[in-house]
Short mmCIF file of C-alpha atoms (C1' of nucleotides) in Angstrom, two decimals:
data_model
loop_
_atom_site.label_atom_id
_atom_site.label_comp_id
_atom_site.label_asym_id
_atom_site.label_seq_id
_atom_site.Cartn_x
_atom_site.Cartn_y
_atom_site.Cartn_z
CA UNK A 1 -15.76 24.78 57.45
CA UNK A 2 -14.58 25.40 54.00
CA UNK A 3 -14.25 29.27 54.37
CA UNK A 4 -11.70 28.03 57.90
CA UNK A 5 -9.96 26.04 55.51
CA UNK A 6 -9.74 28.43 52.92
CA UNK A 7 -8.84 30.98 55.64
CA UNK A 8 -6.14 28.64 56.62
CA UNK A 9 -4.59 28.19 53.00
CA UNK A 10 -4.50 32.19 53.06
CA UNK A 11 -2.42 32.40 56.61
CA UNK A 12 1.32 32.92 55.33
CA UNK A 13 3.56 30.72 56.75
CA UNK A 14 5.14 32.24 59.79
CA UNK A 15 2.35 34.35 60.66
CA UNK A 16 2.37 35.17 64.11
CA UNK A 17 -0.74 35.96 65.48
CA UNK A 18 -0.86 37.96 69.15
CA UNK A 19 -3.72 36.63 71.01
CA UNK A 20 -2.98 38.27 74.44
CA UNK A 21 -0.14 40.39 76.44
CA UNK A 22 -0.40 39.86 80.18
CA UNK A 23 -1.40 42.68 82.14
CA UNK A 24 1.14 41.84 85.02
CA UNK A 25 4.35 41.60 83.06
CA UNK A 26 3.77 41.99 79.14
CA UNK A 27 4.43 38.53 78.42
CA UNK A 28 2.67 37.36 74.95
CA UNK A 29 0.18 34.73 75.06
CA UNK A 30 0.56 34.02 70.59
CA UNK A 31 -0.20 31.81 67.89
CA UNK A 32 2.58 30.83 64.98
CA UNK A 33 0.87 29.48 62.03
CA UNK A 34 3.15 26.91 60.45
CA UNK A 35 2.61 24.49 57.20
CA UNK A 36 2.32 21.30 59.73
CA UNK A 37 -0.39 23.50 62.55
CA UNK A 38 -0.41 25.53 64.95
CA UNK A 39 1.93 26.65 67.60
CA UNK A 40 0.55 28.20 70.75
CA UNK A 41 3.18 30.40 72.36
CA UNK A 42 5.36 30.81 74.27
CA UNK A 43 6.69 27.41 73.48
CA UNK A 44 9.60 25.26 74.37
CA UNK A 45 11.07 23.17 71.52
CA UNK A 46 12.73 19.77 71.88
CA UNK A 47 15.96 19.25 69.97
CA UNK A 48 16.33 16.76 67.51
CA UNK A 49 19.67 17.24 65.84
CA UNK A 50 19.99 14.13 63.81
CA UNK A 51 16.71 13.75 62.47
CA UNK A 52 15.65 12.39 66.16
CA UNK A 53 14.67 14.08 69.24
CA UNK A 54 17.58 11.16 71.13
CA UNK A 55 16.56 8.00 71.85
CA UNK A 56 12.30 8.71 71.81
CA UNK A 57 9.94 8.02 68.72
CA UNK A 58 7.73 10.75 67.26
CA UNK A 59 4.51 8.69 69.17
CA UNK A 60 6.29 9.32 72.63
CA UNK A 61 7.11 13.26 71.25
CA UNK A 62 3.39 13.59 70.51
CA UNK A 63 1.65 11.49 72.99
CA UNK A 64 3.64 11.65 76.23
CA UNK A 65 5.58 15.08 75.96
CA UNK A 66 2.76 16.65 73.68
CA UNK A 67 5.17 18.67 71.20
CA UNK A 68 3.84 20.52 68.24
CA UNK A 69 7.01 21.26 66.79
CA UNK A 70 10.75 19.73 67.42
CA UNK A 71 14.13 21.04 65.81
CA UNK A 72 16.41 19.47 63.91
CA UNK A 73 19.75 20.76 62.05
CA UNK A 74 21.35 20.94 58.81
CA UNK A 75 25.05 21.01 59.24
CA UNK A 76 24.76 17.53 60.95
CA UNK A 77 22.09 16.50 58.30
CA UNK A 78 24.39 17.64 55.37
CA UNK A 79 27.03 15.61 56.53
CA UNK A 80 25.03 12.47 57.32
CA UNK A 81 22.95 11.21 56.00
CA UNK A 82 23.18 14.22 53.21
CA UNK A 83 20.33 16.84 52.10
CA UNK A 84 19.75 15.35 49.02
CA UNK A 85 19.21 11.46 50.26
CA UNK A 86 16.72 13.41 52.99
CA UNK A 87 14.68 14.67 49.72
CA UNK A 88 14.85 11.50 47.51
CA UNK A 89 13.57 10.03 51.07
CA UNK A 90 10.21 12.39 50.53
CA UNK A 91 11.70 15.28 52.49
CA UNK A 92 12.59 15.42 56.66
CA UNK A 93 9.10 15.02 57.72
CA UNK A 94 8.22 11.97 55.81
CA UNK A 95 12.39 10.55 56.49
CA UNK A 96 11.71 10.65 60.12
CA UNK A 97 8.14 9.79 60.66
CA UNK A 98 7.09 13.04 62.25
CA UNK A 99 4.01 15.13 60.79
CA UNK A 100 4.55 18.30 62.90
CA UNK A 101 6.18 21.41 62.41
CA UNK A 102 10.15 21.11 61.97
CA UNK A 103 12.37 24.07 62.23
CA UNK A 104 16.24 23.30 61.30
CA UNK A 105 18.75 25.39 62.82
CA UNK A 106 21.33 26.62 59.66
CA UNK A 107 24.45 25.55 61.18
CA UNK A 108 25.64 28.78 62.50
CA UNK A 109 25.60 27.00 66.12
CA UNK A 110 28.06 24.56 64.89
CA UNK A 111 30.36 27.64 63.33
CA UNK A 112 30.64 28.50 66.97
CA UNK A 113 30.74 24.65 68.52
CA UNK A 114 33.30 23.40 66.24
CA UNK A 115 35.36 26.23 65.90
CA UNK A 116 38.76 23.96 65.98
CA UNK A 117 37.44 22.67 62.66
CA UNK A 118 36.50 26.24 60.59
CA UNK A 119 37.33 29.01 58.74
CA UNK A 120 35.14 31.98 58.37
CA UNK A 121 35.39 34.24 55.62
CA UNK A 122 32.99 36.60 53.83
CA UNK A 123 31.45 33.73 51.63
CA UNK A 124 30.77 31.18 53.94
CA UNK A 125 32.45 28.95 56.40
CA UNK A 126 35.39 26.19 55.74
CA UNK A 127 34.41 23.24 57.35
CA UNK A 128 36.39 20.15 58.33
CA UNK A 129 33.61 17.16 58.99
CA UNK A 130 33.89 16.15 62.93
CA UNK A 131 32.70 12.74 61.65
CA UNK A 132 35.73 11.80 58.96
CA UNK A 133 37.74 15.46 58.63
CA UNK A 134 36.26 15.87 55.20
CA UNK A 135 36.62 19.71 53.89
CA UNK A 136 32.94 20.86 53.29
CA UNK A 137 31.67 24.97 52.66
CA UNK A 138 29.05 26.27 54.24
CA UNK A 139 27.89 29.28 52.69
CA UNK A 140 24.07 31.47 53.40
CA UNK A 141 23.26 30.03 50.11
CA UNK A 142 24.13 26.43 50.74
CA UNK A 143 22.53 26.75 53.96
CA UNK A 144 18.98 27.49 52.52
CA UNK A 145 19.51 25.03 49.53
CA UNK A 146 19.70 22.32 52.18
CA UNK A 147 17.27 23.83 54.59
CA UNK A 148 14.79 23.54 51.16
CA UNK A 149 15.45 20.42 50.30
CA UNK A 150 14.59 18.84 53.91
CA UNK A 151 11.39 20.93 53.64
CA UNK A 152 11.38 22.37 57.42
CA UNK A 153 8.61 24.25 58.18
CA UNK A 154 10.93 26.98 60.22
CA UNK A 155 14.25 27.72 58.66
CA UNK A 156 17.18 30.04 59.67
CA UNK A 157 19.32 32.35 58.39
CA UNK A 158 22.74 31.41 58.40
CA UNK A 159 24.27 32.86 61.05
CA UNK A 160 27.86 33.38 63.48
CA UNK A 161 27.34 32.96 66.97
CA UNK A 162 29.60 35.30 68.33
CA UNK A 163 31.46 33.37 71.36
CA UNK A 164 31.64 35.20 74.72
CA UNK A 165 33.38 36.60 75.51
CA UNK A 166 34.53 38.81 72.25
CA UNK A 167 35.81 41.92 71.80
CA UNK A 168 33.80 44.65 70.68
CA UNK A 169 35.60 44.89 66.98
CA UNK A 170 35.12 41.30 66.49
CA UNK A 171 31.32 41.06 67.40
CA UNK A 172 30.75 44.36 65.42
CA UNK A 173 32.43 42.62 62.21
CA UNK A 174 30.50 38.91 63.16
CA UNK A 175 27.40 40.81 63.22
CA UNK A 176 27.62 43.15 59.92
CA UNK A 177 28.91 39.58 58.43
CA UNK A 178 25.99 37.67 59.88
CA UNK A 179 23.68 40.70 58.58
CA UNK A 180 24.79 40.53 54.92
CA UNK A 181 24.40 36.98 54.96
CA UNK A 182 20.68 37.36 56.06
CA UNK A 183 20.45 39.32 53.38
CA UNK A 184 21.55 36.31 50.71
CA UNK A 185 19.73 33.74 52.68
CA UNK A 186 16.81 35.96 52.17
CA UNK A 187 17.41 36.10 48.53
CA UNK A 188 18.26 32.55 47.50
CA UNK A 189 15.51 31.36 49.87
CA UNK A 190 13.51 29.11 47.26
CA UNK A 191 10.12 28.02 49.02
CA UNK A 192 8.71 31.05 50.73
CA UNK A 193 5.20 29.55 50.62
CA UNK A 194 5.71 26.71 52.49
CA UNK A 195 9.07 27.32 54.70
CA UNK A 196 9.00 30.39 56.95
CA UNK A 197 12.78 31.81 56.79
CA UNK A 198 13.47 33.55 60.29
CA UNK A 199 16.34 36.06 61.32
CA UNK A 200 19.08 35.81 63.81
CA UNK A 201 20.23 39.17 65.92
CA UNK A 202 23.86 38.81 66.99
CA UNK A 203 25.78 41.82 68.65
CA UNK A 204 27.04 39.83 71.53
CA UNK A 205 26.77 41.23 74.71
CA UNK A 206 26.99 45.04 73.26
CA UNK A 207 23.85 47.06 73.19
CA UNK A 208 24.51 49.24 70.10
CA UNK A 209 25.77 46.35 68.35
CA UNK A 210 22.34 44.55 68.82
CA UNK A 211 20.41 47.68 68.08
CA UNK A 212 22.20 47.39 64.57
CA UNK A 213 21.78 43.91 64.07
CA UNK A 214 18.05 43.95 65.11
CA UNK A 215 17.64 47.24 62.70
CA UNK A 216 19.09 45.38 59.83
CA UNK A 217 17.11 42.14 59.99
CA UNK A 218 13.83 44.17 60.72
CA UNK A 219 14.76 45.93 57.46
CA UNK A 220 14.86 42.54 55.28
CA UNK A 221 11.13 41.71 57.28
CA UNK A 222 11.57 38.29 57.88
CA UNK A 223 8.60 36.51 59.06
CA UNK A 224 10.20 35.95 62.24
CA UNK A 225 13.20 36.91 64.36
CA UNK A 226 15.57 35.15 66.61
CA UNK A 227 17.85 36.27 69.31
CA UNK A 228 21.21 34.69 68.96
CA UNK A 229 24.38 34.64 70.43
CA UNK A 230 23.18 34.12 74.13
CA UNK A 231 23.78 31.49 76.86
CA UNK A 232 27.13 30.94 75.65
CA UNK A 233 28.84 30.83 79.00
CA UNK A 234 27.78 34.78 79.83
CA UNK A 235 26.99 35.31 83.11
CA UNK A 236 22.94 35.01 83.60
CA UNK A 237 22.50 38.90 85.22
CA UNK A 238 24.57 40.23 81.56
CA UNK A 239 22.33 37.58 79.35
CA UNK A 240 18.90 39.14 80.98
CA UNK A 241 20.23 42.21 80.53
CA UNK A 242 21.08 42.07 76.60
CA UNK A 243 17.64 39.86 75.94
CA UNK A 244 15.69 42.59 77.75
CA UNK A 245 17.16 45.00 76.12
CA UNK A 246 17.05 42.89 72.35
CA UNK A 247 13.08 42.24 72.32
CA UNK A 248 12.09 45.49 72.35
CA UNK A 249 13.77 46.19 68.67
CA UNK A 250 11.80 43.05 67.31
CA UNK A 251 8.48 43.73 65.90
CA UNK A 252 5.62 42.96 67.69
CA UNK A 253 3.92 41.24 65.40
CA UNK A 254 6.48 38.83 64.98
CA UNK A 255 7.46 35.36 66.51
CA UNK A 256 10.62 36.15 68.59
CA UNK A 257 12.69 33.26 69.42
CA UNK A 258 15.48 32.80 72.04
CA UNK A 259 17.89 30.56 70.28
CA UNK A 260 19.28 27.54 73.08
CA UNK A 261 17.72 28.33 76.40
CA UNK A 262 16.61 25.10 78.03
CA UNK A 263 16.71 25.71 82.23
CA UNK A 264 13.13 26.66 83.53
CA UNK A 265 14.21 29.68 85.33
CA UNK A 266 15.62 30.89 81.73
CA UNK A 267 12.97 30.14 79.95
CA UNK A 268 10.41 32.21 82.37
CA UNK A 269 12.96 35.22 82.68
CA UNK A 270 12.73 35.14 78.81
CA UNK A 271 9.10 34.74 78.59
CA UNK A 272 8.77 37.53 80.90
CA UNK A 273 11.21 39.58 78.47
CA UNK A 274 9.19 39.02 75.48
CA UNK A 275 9.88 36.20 73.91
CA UNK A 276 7.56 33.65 72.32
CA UNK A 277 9.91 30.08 71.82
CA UNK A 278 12.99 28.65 73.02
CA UNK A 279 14.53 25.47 72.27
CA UNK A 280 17.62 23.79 74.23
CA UNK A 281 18.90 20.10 74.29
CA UNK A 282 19.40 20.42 77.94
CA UNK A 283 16.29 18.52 78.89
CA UNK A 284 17.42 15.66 76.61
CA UNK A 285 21.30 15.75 77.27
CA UNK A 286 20.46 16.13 81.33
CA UNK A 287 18.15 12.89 80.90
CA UNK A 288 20.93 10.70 79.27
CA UNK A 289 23.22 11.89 81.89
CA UNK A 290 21.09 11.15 84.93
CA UNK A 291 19.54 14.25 85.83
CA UNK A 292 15.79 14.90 86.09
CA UNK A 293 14.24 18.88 86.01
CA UNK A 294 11.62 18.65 88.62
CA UNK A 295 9.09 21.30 89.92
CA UNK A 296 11.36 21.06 92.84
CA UNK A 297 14.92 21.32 92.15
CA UNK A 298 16.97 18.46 89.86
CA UNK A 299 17.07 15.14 91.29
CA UNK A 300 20.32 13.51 90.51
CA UNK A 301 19.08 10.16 90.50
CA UNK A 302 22.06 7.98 91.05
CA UNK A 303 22.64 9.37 94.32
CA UNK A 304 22.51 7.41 97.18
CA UNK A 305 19.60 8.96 99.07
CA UNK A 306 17.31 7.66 96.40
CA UNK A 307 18.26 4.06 96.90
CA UNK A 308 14.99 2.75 98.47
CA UNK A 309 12.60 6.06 97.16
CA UNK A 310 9.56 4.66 96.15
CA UNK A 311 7.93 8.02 95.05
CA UNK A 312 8.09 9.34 91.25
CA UNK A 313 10.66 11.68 90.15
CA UNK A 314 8.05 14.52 90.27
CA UNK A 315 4.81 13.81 92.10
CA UNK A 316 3.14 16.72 90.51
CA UNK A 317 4.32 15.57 86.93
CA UNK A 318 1.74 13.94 84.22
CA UNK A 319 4.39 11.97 82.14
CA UNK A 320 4.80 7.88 81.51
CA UNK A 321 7.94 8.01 83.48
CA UNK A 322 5.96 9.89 86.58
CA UNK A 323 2.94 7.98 86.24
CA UNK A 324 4.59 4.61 86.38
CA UNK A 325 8.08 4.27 87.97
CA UNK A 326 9.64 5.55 91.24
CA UNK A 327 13.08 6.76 91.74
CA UNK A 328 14.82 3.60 93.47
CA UNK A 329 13.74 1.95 89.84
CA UNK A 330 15.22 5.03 87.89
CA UNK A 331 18.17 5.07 89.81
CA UNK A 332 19.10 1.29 89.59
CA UNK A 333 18.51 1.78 85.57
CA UNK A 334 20.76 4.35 85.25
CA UNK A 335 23.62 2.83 87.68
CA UNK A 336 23.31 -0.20 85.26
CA UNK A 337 23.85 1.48 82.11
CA UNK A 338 20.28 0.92 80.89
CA UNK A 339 18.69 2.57 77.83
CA UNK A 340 15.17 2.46 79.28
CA UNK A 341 16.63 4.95 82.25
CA UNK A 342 17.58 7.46 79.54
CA UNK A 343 14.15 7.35 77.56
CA UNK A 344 11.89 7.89 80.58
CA UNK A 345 14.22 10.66 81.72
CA UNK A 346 14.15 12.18 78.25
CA UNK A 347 10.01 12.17 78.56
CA UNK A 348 9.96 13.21 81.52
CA UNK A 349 12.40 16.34 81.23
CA UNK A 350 10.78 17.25 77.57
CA UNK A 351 7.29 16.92 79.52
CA UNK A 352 8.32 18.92 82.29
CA UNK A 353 9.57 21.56 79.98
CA UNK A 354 6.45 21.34 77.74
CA UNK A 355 4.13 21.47 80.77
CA UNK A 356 5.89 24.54 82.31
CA UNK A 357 5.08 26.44 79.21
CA UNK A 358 1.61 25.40 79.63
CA UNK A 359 1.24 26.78 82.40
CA UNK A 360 3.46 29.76 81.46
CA UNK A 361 0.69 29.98 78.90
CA UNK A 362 -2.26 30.07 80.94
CA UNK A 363 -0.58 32.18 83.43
CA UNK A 364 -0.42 34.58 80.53
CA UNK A 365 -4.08 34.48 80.02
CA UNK A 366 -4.55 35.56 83.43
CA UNK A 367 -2.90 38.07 83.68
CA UNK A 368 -0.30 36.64 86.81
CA UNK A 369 2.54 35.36 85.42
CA UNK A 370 4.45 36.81 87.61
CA UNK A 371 2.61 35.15 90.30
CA UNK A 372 3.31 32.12 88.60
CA UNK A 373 6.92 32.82 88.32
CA UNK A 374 7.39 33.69 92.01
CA UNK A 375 5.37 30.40 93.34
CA UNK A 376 7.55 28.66 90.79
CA UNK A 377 10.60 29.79 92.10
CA UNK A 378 9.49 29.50 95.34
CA UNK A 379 9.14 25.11 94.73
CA UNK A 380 12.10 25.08 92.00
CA UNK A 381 14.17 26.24 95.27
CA UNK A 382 15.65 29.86 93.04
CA UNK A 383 15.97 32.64 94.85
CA UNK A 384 13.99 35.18 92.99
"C1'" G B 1 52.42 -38.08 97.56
"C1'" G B 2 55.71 -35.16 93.69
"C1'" G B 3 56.28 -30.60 90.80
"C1'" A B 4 55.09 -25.45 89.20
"C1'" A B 5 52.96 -20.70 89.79
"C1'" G B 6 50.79 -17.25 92.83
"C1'" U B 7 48.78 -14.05 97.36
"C1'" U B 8 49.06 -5.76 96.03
"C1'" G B 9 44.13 -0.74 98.24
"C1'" C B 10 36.25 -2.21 97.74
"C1'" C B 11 37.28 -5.65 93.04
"C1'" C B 12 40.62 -6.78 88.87
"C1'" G B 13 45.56 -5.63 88.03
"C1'" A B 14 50.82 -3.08 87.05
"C1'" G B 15 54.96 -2.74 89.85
"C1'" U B 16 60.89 -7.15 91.15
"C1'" G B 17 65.65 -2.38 96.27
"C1'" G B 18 65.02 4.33 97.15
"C1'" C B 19 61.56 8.81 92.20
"C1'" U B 20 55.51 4.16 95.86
"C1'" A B 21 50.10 5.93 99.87
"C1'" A B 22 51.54 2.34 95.16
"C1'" A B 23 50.24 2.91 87.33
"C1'" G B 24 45.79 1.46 84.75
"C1'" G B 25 40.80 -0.40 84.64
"C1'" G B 26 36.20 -1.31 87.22
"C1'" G B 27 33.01 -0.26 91.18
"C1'" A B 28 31.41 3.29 94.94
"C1'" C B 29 30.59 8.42 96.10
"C1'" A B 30 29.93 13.48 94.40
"C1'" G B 31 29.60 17.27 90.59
"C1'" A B 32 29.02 19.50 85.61
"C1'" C B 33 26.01 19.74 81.21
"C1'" U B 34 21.86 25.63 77.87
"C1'" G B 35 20.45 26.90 68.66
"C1'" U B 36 23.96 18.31 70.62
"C1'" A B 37 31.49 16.16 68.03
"C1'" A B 38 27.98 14.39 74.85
"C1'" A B 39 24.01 7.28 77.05
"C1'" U B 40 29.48 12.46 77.79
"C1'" C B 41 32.94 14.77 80.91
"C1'" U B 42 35.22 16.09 85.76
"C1'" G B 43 36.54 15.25 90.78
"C1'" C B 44 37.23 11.75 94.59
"C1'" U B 45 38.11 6.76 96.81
"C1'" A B 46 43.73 4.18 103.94
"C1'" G B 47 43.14 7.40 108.66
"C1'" C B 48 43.80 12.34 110.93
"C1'" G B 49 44.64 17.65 109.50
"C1'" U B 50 42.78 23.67 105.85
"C1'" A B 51 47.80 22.80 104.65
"C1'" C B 52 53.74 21.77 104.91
"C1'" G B 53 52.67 17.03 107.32
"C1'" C B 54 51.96 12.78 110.53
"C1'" U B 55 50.29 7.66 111.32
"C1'" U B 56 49.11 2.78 109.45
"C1'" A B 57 49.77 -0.01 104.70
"C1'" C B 58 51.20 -4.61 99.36
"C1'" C B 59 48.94 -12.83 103.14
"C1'" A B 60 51.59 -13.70 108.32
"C1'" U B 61 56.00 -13.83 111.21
"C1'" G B 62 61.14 -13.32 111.39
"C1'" G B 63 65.54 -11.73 108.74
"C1'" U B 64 69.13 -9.04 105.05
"C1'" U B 65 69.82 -3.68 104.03
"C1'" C B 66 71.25 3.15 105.36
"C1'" G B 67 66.47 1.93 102.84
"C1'" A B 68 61.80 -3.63 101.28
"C1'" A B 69 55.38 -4.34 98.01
"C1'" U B 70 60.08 -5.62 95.69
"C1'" C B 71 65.70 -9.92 98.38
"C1'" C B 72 65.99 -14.43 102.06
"C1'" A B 73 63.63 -18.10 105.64
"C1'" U B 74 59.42 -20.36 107.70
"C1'" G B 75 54.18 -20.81 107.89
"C1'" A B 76 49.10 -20.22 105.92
"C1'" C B 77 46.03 -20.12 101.78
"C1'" U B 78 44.86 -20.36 96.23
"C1'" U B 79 45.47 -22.31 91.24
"C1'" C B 80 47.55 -25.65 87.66
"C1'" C B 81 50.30 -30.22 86.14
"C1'" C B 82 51.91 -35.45 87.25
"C1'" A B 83 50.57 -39.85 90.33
#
RNA sequence: GGGAAGUUGCCCGAGUGGCUAAAGGGGACAGACUGUAAAUCUGCUAGCGUACGCUUACCAUGGUUCGAAUCCAUGACUUCCCA
């Protein structure tokens, strides 16, 4: 017992351990070793921007969708309620009640989400605040000073997320940027021990330009790599293209992450392509607005035909929601505007997202994943 | 019994002579949402037609006018005030 915990202490943060590759499509079946546990992979993360996965408590995240590790992000936790309060607060963990791994997206998301409010330049990025149109700048090295002082256990480089579409000159010049500032992040990255820093590829949709990127971040040997820059309104055919063709130039025995990919068919097709964790707010936005992921199609639940349904949102579903309330109750609290319809949604789509990787998992194992997939598809209603 | 105000599409409500099949809400119906400026946003809501369009529409009936939801008369109903 003591030599497993000693073994444990040794583990770098980060680590990614490869436990198996299926035989049927080369998917990785993994282990990420993290300061809060360990992650199995592949895994699907739930987003919690503001230091809250929206509208559920850290019991429901643990108990009902069963996540070991949510994300969180530091442009919106610089502005409000401010790195610094977050650290005099004992650090993010402690702030928000949740004991689990936390990785914190850098920001470079909302370079690309708010770009009516920006400036890039080779330092950093000119913010205006959406919240009061305060000035604030972003730079790589501001970005890990915050990241360190709300003690995630995942951090990320500071990155642009080149919007699609862009021209070839402009993604080649966002990516070189986004590689140099890798490079400081790496280098003003303060806690090594006890925060793994992670990579983000960028290149856009252009193959030599992700070569590049994915050959300069390798260089720096980050503990783990993401791929950026994707499902930003590309076609899905060009996006499966580039991620199939991205993987391949990450190390193997590396964590590979697929930065905001959130529908199940996605998150298979990048399973399948090598990757070991996703994260998207879909599941959680799609909730609030109405919409249940089920194993057969989304359910829209304040349509009509559901009016007198007495079944559960997904039969073959293990969640609170499933286990306890059918869709004519679902649907009458979301036509009246109540807050209870958006929590059980949010369980149930986190749980349905968690579950599929589950099984995704154990598909892996044995060796049919893309048995799995095809059945999947088959229910979900895709055409394959 | 006397006086005043009012009646608009599923509901509330704007509109006081042509630009009105009628603003704006709400509701209903449908859709979108992918490292969260989102419990948000979009479409649609008289009938028929893909559409130019046609038909029926602003309490009812009659009238004025080239033209009426809008002006006049009568009736019905609603609300308020005084007895």
């Amino acid at each position: 017992m003591e030599k497993l915990e000693q073994k444990k202490a040794e583990t770098k943060v980060g680590t990614y351990e490869l436990i198996h590759v299926c035989k049927q499509t080369g998917a990785r079946l993994g282990r990420l070793h993290l300061a809060h546990g360990i992650v199995e992979t592949p895994i699907f993360m739930p987003v919690g921007t503001q230091a809250t996965v929206k509208s559920l408590t850290p019991d429901e995240l643990k108990e009902d969708v069963k996540a070991p590790i949510i994300l969180s992000n530091t442009y919106h936790l610089y502005l409000r309620p401010g790195h610094e309060l977050i650290k005099q607060c004992g650090g993010l963990h402690k702030f928000m009640n949740w004991d689990r791994n936390i990785l914190t997206d850098s920001g470079g998301f909302q370079v690309f989400s708010l770009s009516g409010l920006r400036k890039i330049t080779e330092e950093g990025v000119q913010f205006q605040s959406h919240i009061d149109g305060s000035r604030h700048f972003i730079s790589p090295e501001k970005a890990m000073e915050i990241q360190n002082a709300l003690g995630s256990d995942i951090m990320m480089c500071f990155d642009e997320c080149t919007p699609y579409p862009s021209t070839y000159d402009y993604t080649k010049k966002s990516m070189e940027r986004t590689s140099r500032w890798a490079k400081r992040c790496l280098d003003s990255h303060e806690r090594k021990e006890e925060q793994a820093l992670f990579g983000i590829v960028q290149g856009g949709m252009f193959k030599d330009l992700r070569e590049q990127s994915a050959k300069d971040l390798v260089a720096l040997d980050f503990p783990g790599y993401a791929v950026g820059g994707l499902s930003v309104g590309e076609p899905k055919e060009l996006m499966l293209e580039v991620l199939e063709q991205t993987t391949p130039l990450l190390p193997e025995n590396k964590a590979r992450y697929l930065m905001g990919v959130g529908t199940p068919d996605y998150l298979i097709e990048a399973v399948l392509r090598g990757i070991d964790m996703c994260d998207c707010v879909l599941p959680t936005r799609l909730a609030r607005n109405g919409t249940a992921m089920t194993s057969v199609g989304k359910v829209i639940i304040k349509n009509k035909k559901y009016e007198l349904d007495q079944s559960p949102i997904d039969a073959s579903c293990d969640c609170y929601c499933c286990k306890n309330y059918t869709k004519a109750y679902l649907r009458h609290l979301f036509k009246a505007n109540e807050i209870l319809g958006a929590r059980l949604f949010s369980v149930h789509n986190l749980r349905f997202l968690t579950r599929l990787m589950e099984n995704v998992r154990e598909a892996i194992k044995e060796d049919r994943l893309m048995d799995f997939r095809n059945e999947f598809y088959e229910k979900y209603g895709y055409e394959k």
